[in-house]
């Protein structure tokens, strides 16, 4: 069994604390994505799991066995990096076999594992080619295959798609998802790309400044973000935020005039931040709408358009509308809040409020 447990892991570089007490339990066969902006500590955590960095304190265990004292080769993990790191003078077969040979694996076992990896990754016809004869997507699949032949307990991926163009990213992302389904292996995947996280993960771990902000399924994080950071990081275009004050049941007064009807809050009156995703507004009557804004940009995307609106108080929001919606630049439009579209956060703590 390849359960991975991270207990109160702290990492400091000099006086700078990069990881501030990370606790995480990953089940056998689970696909977990560490998501966050550059510098949040996600790659450092992955390198600590792999044994490429030492934690300042805390404990890492796999299958119930503490592995902190073990070198990378003895931890039962395999890592796929952003760079392919293939040996240019070896063909695909040679790249896959080298590590197994160095570990003293029997030739018939090596041949069987290479055959298995070639089948899974559909690289059987390319085993005799060198890296210079392969496309970027093929090279990344070779790098993944090098991990597969080791039969690790845990796969670690460190932004493996960053060097690929958009089309290849989508292709290799699909192949990694299929690989997880076929192998049923435990996988930990680092990325700053929320599309990769949302499409691949069983659970997402959102990190910011060395702290885990929220852990949950893609649907959990999208529908019930725990705080303002998660709300603003998950979703594209990002969530819109409006300042307001909960004055009475069923209504929030906006800071610069107007009011939004919302569900009754389980809290006393106070300053709040209202989060609304771009599809949470509907274009309504300019005379009666609680929010009005001037169209400064219309992004037409085929199936929908994104209207960039400047509100009366000067802030800007993005609203998703059907592509056939006809608006003119500098036109003032009214916005109605769709039912259950508001996410409410405490203005001081930035934490989600129960509604």
mmCIF file of C-alpha atoms in Angstrom, residues 5-352:
data_model
loop_
_atom_site.group_PDB
_atom_site.id
_atom_site.type_symbol
_atom_site.label_atom_id
_atom_site.label_comp_id
_atom_site.label_asym_id
_atom_site.label_seq_id
_atom_site.Cartn_x
_atom_site.Cartn_y
_atom_site.Cartn_z
ATOM 1 C CA UNK A 5 1.438 10.976 5.051
ATOM 2 C CA UNK A 6 2.976 14.369 5.711
ATOM 3 C CA UNK A 7 3.075 15.350 9.385
ATOM 4 C CA UNK A 8 3.713 18.982 10.369
ATOM 5 C CA UNK A 9 6.490 19.508 7.813
ATOM 6 C CA UNK A 10 8.382 22.776 8.199
ATOM 7 C CA UNK A 11 11.123 23.984 5.856
ATOM 8 C CA UNK A 12 13.282 27.052 6.384
ATOM 9 C CA UNK A 13 16.052 28.532 4.276
ATOM 10 C CA UNK A 14 17.972 30.604 6.790
ATOM 11 C CA UNK A 15 15.422 32.882 8.451
ATOM 12 C CA UNK A 16 12.885 32.411 5.654
ATOM 13 C CA UNK A 17 10.205 29.844 6.481
ATOM 14 C CA UNK A 18 9.040 28.348 3.171
ATOM 15 C CA UNK A 19 6.731 25.642 4.585
ATOM 16 C CA UNK A 20 4.891 26.479 7.788
ATOM 17 C CA UNK A 21 3.682 23.189 9.193
ATOM 18 C CA UNK A 22 2.078 21.185 6.369
ATOM 19 C CA UNK A 23 -0.188 18.269 7.297
ATOM 20 C CA UNK A 24 -1.574 16.057 4.554
ATOM 21 C CA UNK A 25 -2.735 12.448 4.182
ATOM 22 C CA UNK A 26 -2.898 10.965 0.667
ATOM 23 C CA UNK A 27 -4.714 7.658 0.218
ATOM 24 C CA UNK A 28 -3.393 4.695 -1.736
ATOM 25 C CA UNK A 29 -4.205 5.210 -5.432
ATOM 26 C CA UNK A 30 -5.257 8.842 -5.014
ATOM 27 C CA UNK A 31 -4.315 11.607 -7.467
ATOM 28 C CA UNK A 32 -3.532 14.765 -5.478
ATOM 29 C CA UNK A 33 -2.496 18.072 -7.041
ATOM 30 C CA UNK A 34 -0.487 20.702 -5.152
ATOM 31 C CA UNK A 35 -1.706 23.997 -6.621
ATOM 32 C CA UNK A 36 -0.579 27.525 -5.993
ATOM 33 C CA UNK A 37 1.347 30.510 -7.358
ATOM 34 C CA UNK A 38 5.114 30.580 -7.790
ATOM 35 C CA UNK A 39 6.897 30.687 -4.447
ATOM 36 C CA UNK A 40 4.084 29.099 -2.409
ATOM 37 C CA UNK A 41 6.200 26.083 -1.404
ATOM 38 C CA UNK A 42 4.574 23.351 -3.503
ATOM 39 C CA UNK A 43 7.739 22.267 -5.361
ATOM 40 C CA UNK A 44 9.751 22.392 -2.142
ATOM 41 C CA UNK A 45 7.232 20.034 -0.526
ATOM 42 C CA UNK A 46 7.483 17.665 -3.490
ATOM 43 C CA UNK A 47 11.281 17.655 -3.295
ATOM 44 C CA UNK A 48 11.094 16.869 0.435
ATOM 45 C CA UNK A 49 8.829 13.885 -0.317
ATOM 46 C CA UNK A 50 11.323 12.748 -2.959
ATOM 47 C CA UNK A 51 14.298 13.140 -0.616
ATOM 48 C CA UNK A 52 15.933 15.856 -2.695
ATOM 49 C CA UNK A 53 15.496 18.352 0.179
ATOM 50 C CA UNK A 54 15.555 17.820 3.939
ATOM 51 C CA UNK A 55 12.734 19.272 6.003
ATOM 52 C CA UNK A 56 13.621 21.433 9.007
ATOM 53 C CA UNK A 57 11.124 19.470 11.105
ATOM 54 C CA UNK A 58 8.210 17.120 10.634
ATOM 55 C CA UNK A 59 7.870 13.621 9.231
ATOM 56 C CA UNK A 60 7.180 11.891 5.894
ATOM 57 C CA UNK A 61 5.897 8.316 5.732
ATOM 58 C CA UNK A 62 4.829 5.986 2.915
ATOM 59 C CA UNK A 63 2.750 2.905 3.661
ATOM 60 C CA UNK A 64 3.164 3.553 7.381
ATOM 61 C CA UNK A 65 6.984 3.550 7.181
ATOM 62 C CA UNK A 66 8.878 6.728 8.029
ATOM 63 C CA UNK A 67 11.212 7.497 5.098
ATOM 64 C CA UNK A 68 12.966 10.662 6.298
ATOM 65 C CA UNK A 69 16.272 8.832 6.751
ATOM 66 C CA UNK A 70 16.174 7.096 3.348
ATOM 67 C CA UNK A 71 17.954 8.363 0.206
ATOM 68 C CA UNK A 72 15.756 9.093 -2.850
ATOM 69 C CA UNK A 73 16.515 5.741 -4.522
ATOM 70 C CA UNK A 74 15.255 3.811 -1.475
ATOM 71 C CA UNK A 75 11.963 5.664 -0.971
ATOM 72 C CA UNK A 76 9.882 3.774 -3.544
ATOM 73 C CA UNK A 77 9.077 6.924 -5.484
ATOM 74 C CA UNK A 78 9.650 8.037 -9.093
ATOM 75 C CA UNK A 79 9.731 11.660 -10.181
ATOM 76 C CA UNK A 80 8.899 13.301 -13.510
ATOM 77 C CA UNK A 81 10.400 16.777 -13.861
ATOM 78 C CA UNK A 82 9.567 19.835 -15.924
ATOM 79 C CA UNK A 83 12.661 19.107 -18.022
ATOM 80 C CA UNK A 84 12.736 15.702 -19.706
ATOM 81 C CA UNK A 85 16.289 14.947 -18.437
ATOM 82 C CA UNK A 86 16.783 12.159 -20.995
ATOM 83 C CA UNK A 87 20.183 10.770 -21.975
ATOM 84 C CA UNK A 88 20.685 12.045 -25.555
ATOM 85 C CA UNK A 89 23.024 9.206 -26.576
ATOM 86 C CA UNK A 90 20.542 6.481 -25.552
ATOM 87 C CA UNK A 91 17.382 5.461 -27.385
ATOM 88 C CA UNK A 92 14.032 5.146 -25.600
ATOM 89 C CA UNK A 93 14.717 1.561 -24.576
ATOM 90 C CA UNK A 94 18.136 2.537 -23.224
ATOM 91 C CA UNK A 95 16.764 5.461 -21.227
ATOM 92 C CA UNK A 96 14.193 3.195 -19.617
ATOM 93 C CA UNK A 97 16.578 0.311 -18.951
ATOM 94 C CA UNK A 98 19.527 2.225 -17.491
ATOM 95 C CA UNK A 99 18.180 2.771 -13.989
ATOM 96 C CA UNK A 100 16.928 -0.802 -13.754
ATOM 97 C CA UNK A 101 20.308 -2.160 -14.831
ATOM 98 C CA UNK A 102 22.065 -0.041 -12.218
ATOM 99 C CA UNK A 103 19.686 -1.500 -9.612
ATOM 100 C CA UNK A 104 20.638 -5.035 -10.655
ATOM 101 C CA UNK A 105 17.235 -5.932 -12.123
ATOM 102 C CA UNK A 106 17.153 -9.148 -14.154
ATOM 103 C CA UNK A 107 17.164 -8.738 -17.954
ATOM 104 C CA UNK A 108 13.865 -10.575 -18.455
ATOM 105 C CA UNK A 109 12.199 -8.310 -15.863
ATOM 106 C CA UNK A 110 13.604 -5.208 -17.610
ATOM 107 C CA UNK A 111 12.292 -6.408 -20.976
ATOM 108 C CA UNK A 112 8.846 -7.086 -19.514
ATOM 109 C CA UNK A 113 8.619 -3.679 -17.838
ATOM 110 C CA UNK A 114 9.727 -1.872 -21.003
ATOM 111 C CA UNK A 115 7.125 -3.773 -23.004
ATOM 112 C CA UNK A 116 4.456 -2.862 -20.449
ATOM 113 C CA UNK A 117 5.400 0.858 -20.414
ATOM 114 C CA UNK A 118 5.521 0.992 -24.223
ATOM 115 C CA UNK A 119 2.000 -0.443 -24.359
ATOM 116 C CA UNK A 120 0.599 1.968 -21.768
ATOM 117 C CA UNK A 121 2.196 5.031 -23.408
ATOM 118 C CA UNK A 122 1.769 3.837 -27.019
ATOM 119 C CA UNK A 123 5.511 4.164 -27.709
ATOM 120 C CA UNK A 124 6.195 0.661 -29.018
ATOM 121 C CA UNK A 125 7.191 1.900 -32.480
ATOM 122 C CA UNK A 126 9.639 4.463 -31.039
ATOM 123 C CA UNK A 127 11.769 2.341 -28.712
ATOM 124 C CA UNK A 128 14.828 2.519 -30.984
ATOM 125 C CA UNK A 129 14.708 6.319 -31.428
ATOM 126 C CA UNK A 130 16.882 8.784 -29.568
ATOM 127 C CA UNK A 131 15.428 11.887 -27.860
ATOM 128 C CA UNK A 132 16.540 14.173 -30.732
ATOM 129 C CA UNK A 133 14.274 12.175 -33.052
ATOM 130 C CA UNK A 134 11.165 12.679 -30.900
ATOM 131 C CA UNK A 135 8.639 15.499 -30.522
ATOM 132 C CA UNK A 136 8.233 17.359 -27.241
ATOM 133 C CA UNK A 137 5.145 15.365 -26.306
ATOM 134 C CA UNK A 138 6.894 12.083 -27.095
ATOM 135 C CA UNK A 139 9.907 13.060 -24.981
ATOM 136 C CA UNK A 140 7.666 13.815 -22.028
ATOM 137 C CA UNK A 141 5.971 10.436 -22.431
ATOM 138 C CA UNK A 142 9.430 8.819 -22.434
ATOM 139 C CA UNK A 143 10.192 10.641 -19.176
ATOM 140 C CA UNK A 144 6.925 9.313 -17.715
ATOM 141 C CA UNK A 145 7.789 5.825 -18.994
ATOM 142 C CA UNK A 146 11.118 5.953 -17.162
ATOM 143 C CA UNK A 147 9.099 6.391 -13.968
ATOM 144 C CA UNK A 148 6.642 3.613 -14.853
ATOM 145 C CA UNK A 149 9.300 0.918 -15.365
ATOM 146 C CA UNK A 150 10.515 1.406 -11.801
ATOM 147 C CA UNK A 151 7.118 0.267 -10.428
ATOM 148 C CA UNK A 152 7.212 2.943 -7.712
ATOM 149 C CA UNK A 153 4.813 3.195 -4.803
ATOM 150 C CA UNK A 154 4.304 6.924 -5.463
ATOM 151 C CA UNK A 155 4.634 8.980 -8.650
ATOM 152 C CA UNK A 156 5.732 12.614 -8.229
ATOM 153 C CA UNK A 157 5.183 15.117 -11.069
ATOM 154 C CA UNK A 158 6.826 18.563 -10.919
ATOM 155 C CA UNK A 159 5.072 20.782 -13.512
ATOM 156 C CA UNK A 160 5.648 18.205 -16.288
ATOM 157 C CA UNK A 161 3.679 20.110 -18.935
ATOM 158 C CA UNK A 162 5.249 23.555 -18.590
ATOM 159 C CA UNK A 163 7.587 23.144 -21.584
ATOM 160 C CA UNK A 164 4.835 22.016 -23.986
ATOM 161 C CA UNK A 165 2.649 24.130 -26.251
ATOM 162 C CA UNK A 166 -1.118 24.306 -25.666
ATOM 163 C CA UNK A 167 -2.064 21.390 -27.936
ATOM 164 C CA UNK A 168 0.602 19.089 -26.496
ATOM 165 C CA UNK A 169 -0.315 20.084 -22.926
ATOM 166 C CA UNK A 170 -3.881 18.928 -23.534
ATOM 167 C CA UNK A 171 -2.673 15.661 -25.105
ATOM 168 C CA UNK A 172 -0.167 14.773 -22.384
ATOM 169 C CA UNK A 173 -2.629 15.844 -19.655
ATOM 170 C CA UNK A 174 -5.109 13.329 -21.066
ATOM 171 C CA UNK A 175 -2.408 10.648 -21.123
ATOM 172 C CA UNK A 176 -1.441 11.292 -17.487
ATOM 173 C CA UNK A 177 -5.095 11.019 -16.470
ATOM 174 C CA UNK A 178 -5.451 7.770 -18.405
ATOM 175 C CA UNK A 179 -2.197 6.500 -16.879
ATOM 176 C CA UNK A 180 -3.561 7.043 -13.378
ATOM 177 C CA UNK A 181 -6.721 5.164 -14.275
ATOM 178 C CA UNK A 182 -4.761 2.255 -15.792
ATOM 179 C CA UNK A 183 -2.174 1.936 -13.003
ATOM 180 C CA UNK A 184 -4.281 2.939 -10.006
ATOM 181 C CA UNK A 185 -1.085 4.402 -8.556
ATOM 182 C CA UNK A 186 -0.657 7.095 -5.922
ATOM 183 C CA UNK A 187 0.267 10.333 -7.694
ATOM 184 C CA UNK A 188 1.265 13.773 -6.400
ATOM 185 C CA UNK A 189 1.334 16.476 -9.059
ATOM 186 C CA UNK A 190 2.636 20.044 -8.714
ATOM 187 C CA UNK A 191 1.324 22.838 -10.935
ATOM 188 C CA UNK A 192 0.338 26.496 -10.939
ATOM 189 C CA UNK A 193 -2.158 25.805 -13.757
ATOM 190 C CA UNK A 194 -5.663 25.408 -12.383
ATOM 191 C CA UNK A 195 -6.902 23.714 -15.587
ATOM 192 C CA UNK A 196 -4.438 20.868 -14.987
ATOM 193 C CA UNK A 197 -5.506 20.702 -11.355
ATOM 194 C CA UNK A 198 -9.250 20.745 -12.019
ATOM 195 C CA UNK A 199 -9.126 18.129 -14.781
ATOM 196 C CA UNK A 200 -6.686 15.656 -13.189
ATOM 197 C CA UNK A 201 -7.119 15.711 -9.425
ATOM 198 C CA UNK A 202 -9.150 13.585 -7.073
ATOM 199 C CA UNK A 203 -8.271 16.266 -4.524
ATOM 200 C CA UNK A 204 -6.544 19.628 -4.817
ATOM 201 C CA UNK A 205 -4.298 21.123 -2.139
ATOM 202 C CA UNK A 206 -4.233 24.907 -2.549
ATOM 203 C CA UNK A 207 -1.100 26.482 -1.070
ATOM 204 C CA UNK A 208 -0.128 30.097 -0.450
ATOM 205 C CA UNK A 209 2.988 31.409 1.319
ATOM 206 C CA UNK A 210 3.861 27.968 2.685
ATOM 207 C CA UNK A 211 0.426 27.342 4.198
ATOM 208 C CA UNK A 212 -2.270 24.922 3.017
ATOM 209 C CA UNK A 213 -5.326 27.084 2.372
ATOM 210 C CA UNK A 214 -7.851 24.369 1.479
ATOM 211 C CA UNK A 215 -7.967 20.678 0.555
ATOM 212 C CA UNK A 216 -10.883 19.248 -1.378
ATOM 213 C CA UNK A 217 -12.262 17.958 -4.645
ATOM 214 C CA UNK A 218 -12.264 20.301 -7.657
ATOM 215 C CA UNK A 219 -16.018 20.801 -7.155
ATOM 216 C CA UNK A 220 -15.558 21.623 -3.442
ATOM 217 C CA UNK A 221 -12.964 24.290 -4.160
ATOM 218 C CA UNK A 222 -14.952 25.848 -6.986
ATOM 219 C CA UNK A 223 -18.326 25.837 -5.256
ATOM 220 C CA UNK A 224 -17.260 26.506 -1.645
ATOM 221 C CA UNK A 225 -13.857 28.251 -1.497
ATOM 222 C CA UNK A 226 -12.677 28.503 2.099
ATOM 223 C CA UNK A 227 -11.276 32.027 1.849
ATOM 224 C CA UNK A 228 -10.652 34.950 -0.472
ATOM 225 C CA UNK A 229 -7.353 33.566 -1.743
ATOM 226 C CA UNK A 230 -8.869 30.265 -2.887
ATOM 227 C CA UNK A 231 -11.883 32.067 -4.324
ATOM 228 C CA UNK A 232 -9.678 34.353 -6.397
ATOM 229 C CA UNK A 233 -7.255 31.628 -7.469
ATOM 230 C CA UNK A 234 -9.750 28.960 -8.595
ATOM 231 C CA UNK A 235 -11.744 29.824 -11.694
ATOM 232 C CA UNK A 236 -10.985 31.550 -14.983
ATOM 233 C CA UNK A 237 -11.826 34.374 -15.388
ATOM 234 C CA UNK A 238 -11.337 34.899 -11.668
ATOM 235 C CA UNK A 239 -14.125 35.651 -9.232
ATOM 236 C CA UNK A 240 -15.348 39.242 -8.939
ATOM 237 C CA UNK A 241 -15.220 40.871 -5.486
ATOM 238 C CA UNK A 242 -17.433 43.673 -4.182
ATOM 239 C CA UNK A 243 -17.176 45.417 -0.826
ATOM 240 C CA UNK A 244 -20.318 45.613 1.282
ATOM 241 C CA UNK A 245 -21.919 45.514 4.711
ATOM 242 C CA UNK A 246 -24.390 43.001 6.062
ATOM 243 C CA UNK A 247 -26.999 45.331 7.480
ATOM 244 C CA UNK A 248 -30.094 43.144 7.710
ATOM 245 C CA UNK A 249 -31.394 39.696 6.780
ATOM 246 C CA UNK A 250 -31.535 39.109 3.048
ATOM 247 C CA UNK A 251 -29.603 42.213 2.000
ATOM 248 C CA UNK A 252 -26.040 43.493 1.763
ATOM 249 C CA UNK A 253 -25.450 47.186 1.205
ATOM 250 C CA UNK A 254 -22.633 47.828 -1.257
ATOM 251 C CA UNK A 255 -19.850 50.128 -0.133
ATOM 252 C CA UNK A 256 -20.399 52.617 -2.978
ATOM 253 C CA UNK A 257 -24.189 52.541 -3.170
ATOM 254 C CA UNK A 258 -26.789 49.959 -4.119
ATOM 255 C CA UNK A 259 -27.644 46.670 -2.457
ATOM 256 C CA UNK A 260 -27.596 42.969 -3.296
ATOM 257 C CA UNK A 261 -30.245 40.476 -2.190
ATOM 258 C CA UNK A 262 -28.548 37.453 -0.564
ATOM 259 C CA UNK A 263 -29.473 34.606 1.729
ATOM 260 C CA UNK A 264 -29.616 35.386 5.452
ATOM 261 C CA UNK A 265 -26.177 35.296 7.041
ATOM 262 C CA UNK A 266 -25.324 33.219 10.090
ATOM 263 C CA UNK A 267 -23.478 36.156 11.667
ATOM 264 C CA UNK A 268 -24.080 39.633 13.079
ATOM 265 C CA UNK A 269 -23.968 42.719 10.898
ATOM 266 C CA UNK A 270 -20.532 43.724 9.664
ATOM 267 C CA UNK A 271 -18.253 44.384 6.693
ATOM 268 C CA UNK A 272 -18.185 41.621 4.107
ATOM 269 C CA UNK A 273 -16.735 40.868 0.692
ATOM 270 C CA UNK A 274 -19.187 39.502 -1.862
ATOM 271 C CA UNK A 275 -17.660 37.157 -4.415
ATOM 272 C CA UNK A 276 -19.521 36.502 -7.660
ATOM 273 C CA UNK A 277 -18.172 34.407 -10.527
ATOM 274 C CA UNK A 278 -18.520 35.846 -14.052
ATOM 275 C CA UNK A 279 -21.514 33.577 -14.751
ATOM 276 C CA UNK A 280 -23.259 34.648 -11.526
ATOM 277 C CA UNK A 281 -24.660 37.891 -12.988
ATOM 278 C CA UNK A 282 -27.448 38.307 -15.531
ATOM 279 C CA UNK A 283 -27.794 41.415 -17.674
ATOM 280 C CA UNK A 284 -31.001 43.086 -16.561
ATOM 281 C CA UNK A 285 -32.819 46.397 -16.598
ATOM 282 C CA UNK A 286 -30.516 49.368 -16.286
ATOM 283 C CA UNK A 287 -33.129 51.233 -14.246
ATOM 284 C CA UNK A 288 -33.844 48.637 -11.554
ATOM 285 C CA UNK A 289 -30.634 46.544 -11.397
ATOM 286 C CA UNK A 290 -28.688 46.690 -8.104
ATOM 287 C CA UNK A 291 -25.352 46.908 -9.950
ATOM 288 C CA UNK A 292 -24.610 48.970 -13.052
ATOM 289 C CA UNK A 293 -21.443 49.188 -15.113
ATOM 290 C CA UNK A 294 -20.041 50.615 -18.336
ATOM 291 C CA UNK A 295 -18.783 48.180 -20.978
ATOM 292 C CA UNK A 296 -15.068 48.843 -21.550
ATOM 293 C CA UNK A 297 -14.216 45.589 -23.375
ATOM 294 C CA UNK A 298 -16.167 42.754 -24.993
ATOM 295 C CA UNK A 299 -14.225 39.490 -25.413
ATOM 296 C CA UNK A 300 -16.086 37.301 -27.919
ATOM 297 C CA UNK A 301 -15.137 33.615 -27.551
ATOM 298 C CA UNK A 302 -17.652 31.886 -29.814
ATOM 299 C CA UNK A 303 -19.998 30.200 -27.336
ATOM 300 C CA UNK A 304 -19.898 33.073 -24.844
ATOM 301 C CA UNK A 305 -18.588 36.588 -24.392
ATOM 302 C CA UNK A 306 -16.862 38.176 -21.422
ATOM 303 C CA UNK A 307 -17.925 41.748 -20.731
ATOM 304 C CA UNK A 308 -15.415 43.841 -18.807
ATOM 305 C CA UNK A 309 -17.436 46.418 -16.902
ATOM 306 C CA UNK A 310 -16.371 49.506 -14.996
ATOM 307 C CA UNK A 311 -18.754 50.011 -12.087
ATOM 308 C CA UNK A 312 -20.015 53.358 -10.937
ATOM 309 C CA UNK A 313 -17.556 53.435 -8.017
ATOM 310 C CA UNK A 314 -14.605 52.754 -10.338
ATOM 311 C CA UNK A 315 -13.862 49.061 -9.761
ATOM 312 C CA UNK A 316 -13.975 46.563 -12.628
ATOM 313 C CA UNK A 317 -15.662 43.186 -12.942
ATOM 314 C CA UNK A 318 -15.996 40.529 -15.649
ATOM 315 C CA UNK A 319 -19.403 39.120 -16.616
ATOM 316 C CA UNK A 320 -20.085 36.088 -18.784
ATOM 317 C CA UNK A 321 -23.001 36.493 -21.204
ATOM 318 C CA UNK A 322 -24.318 34.457 -24.173
ATOM 319 C CA UNK A 323 -22.339 35.178 -27.337
ATOM 320 C CA UNK A 324 -25.437 36.593 -29.055
ATOM 321 C CA UNK A 325 -25.817 39.326 -26.415
ATOM 322 C CA UNK A 326 -25.634 42.690 -28.196
ATOM 323 C CA UNK A 327 -23.875 45.466 -26.285
ATOM 324 C CA UNK A 328 -21.868 48.474 -27.351
ATOM 325 C CA UNK A 329 -18.630 49.796 -25.898
ATOM 326 C CA UNK A 330 -19.301 52.533 -23.309
ATOM 327 C CA UNK A 331 -22.907 51.312 -22.931
ATOM 328 C CA UNK A 332 -24.126 51.182 -19.321
ATOM 329 C CA UNK A 333 -25.771 47.857 -18.475
ATOM 330 C CA UNK A 334 -27.564 46.661 -15.368
ATOM 331 C CA UNK A 335 -26.707 43.425 -13.582
ATOM 332 C CA UNK A 336 -28.954 41.186 -11.489
ATOM 333 C CA UNK A 337 -27.516 38.588 -9.136
ATOM 334 C CA UNK A 338 -28.495 35.020 -10.017
ATOM 335 C CA UNK A 339 -29.914 32.852 -7.181
ATOM 336 C CA UNK A 340 -27.241 31.379 -4.853
ATOM 337 C CA UNK A 341 -24.459 33.046 -6.867
ATOM 338 C CA UNK A 342 -22.970 35.072 -4.016
ATOM 339 C CA UNK A 343 -19.979 33.819 -1.995
ATOM 340 C CA UNK A 344 -19.624 35.784 1.231
ATOM 341 C CA UNK A 345 -16.387 36.411 3.130
ATOM 342 C CA UNK A 346 -15.537 38.291 6.284
ATOM 343 C CA UNK A 347 -13.748 41.492 5.275
ATOM 344 C CA UNK A 348 -11.229 41.294 8.135
ATOM 345 C CA UNK A 349 -10.413 37.564 8.357
ATOM 346 C CA UNK A 350 -11.040 36.855 4.632
ATOM 347 C CA UNK A 351 -12.666 33.548 5.644
ATOM 348 C CA UNK A 352 -15.867 32.211 4.121
#
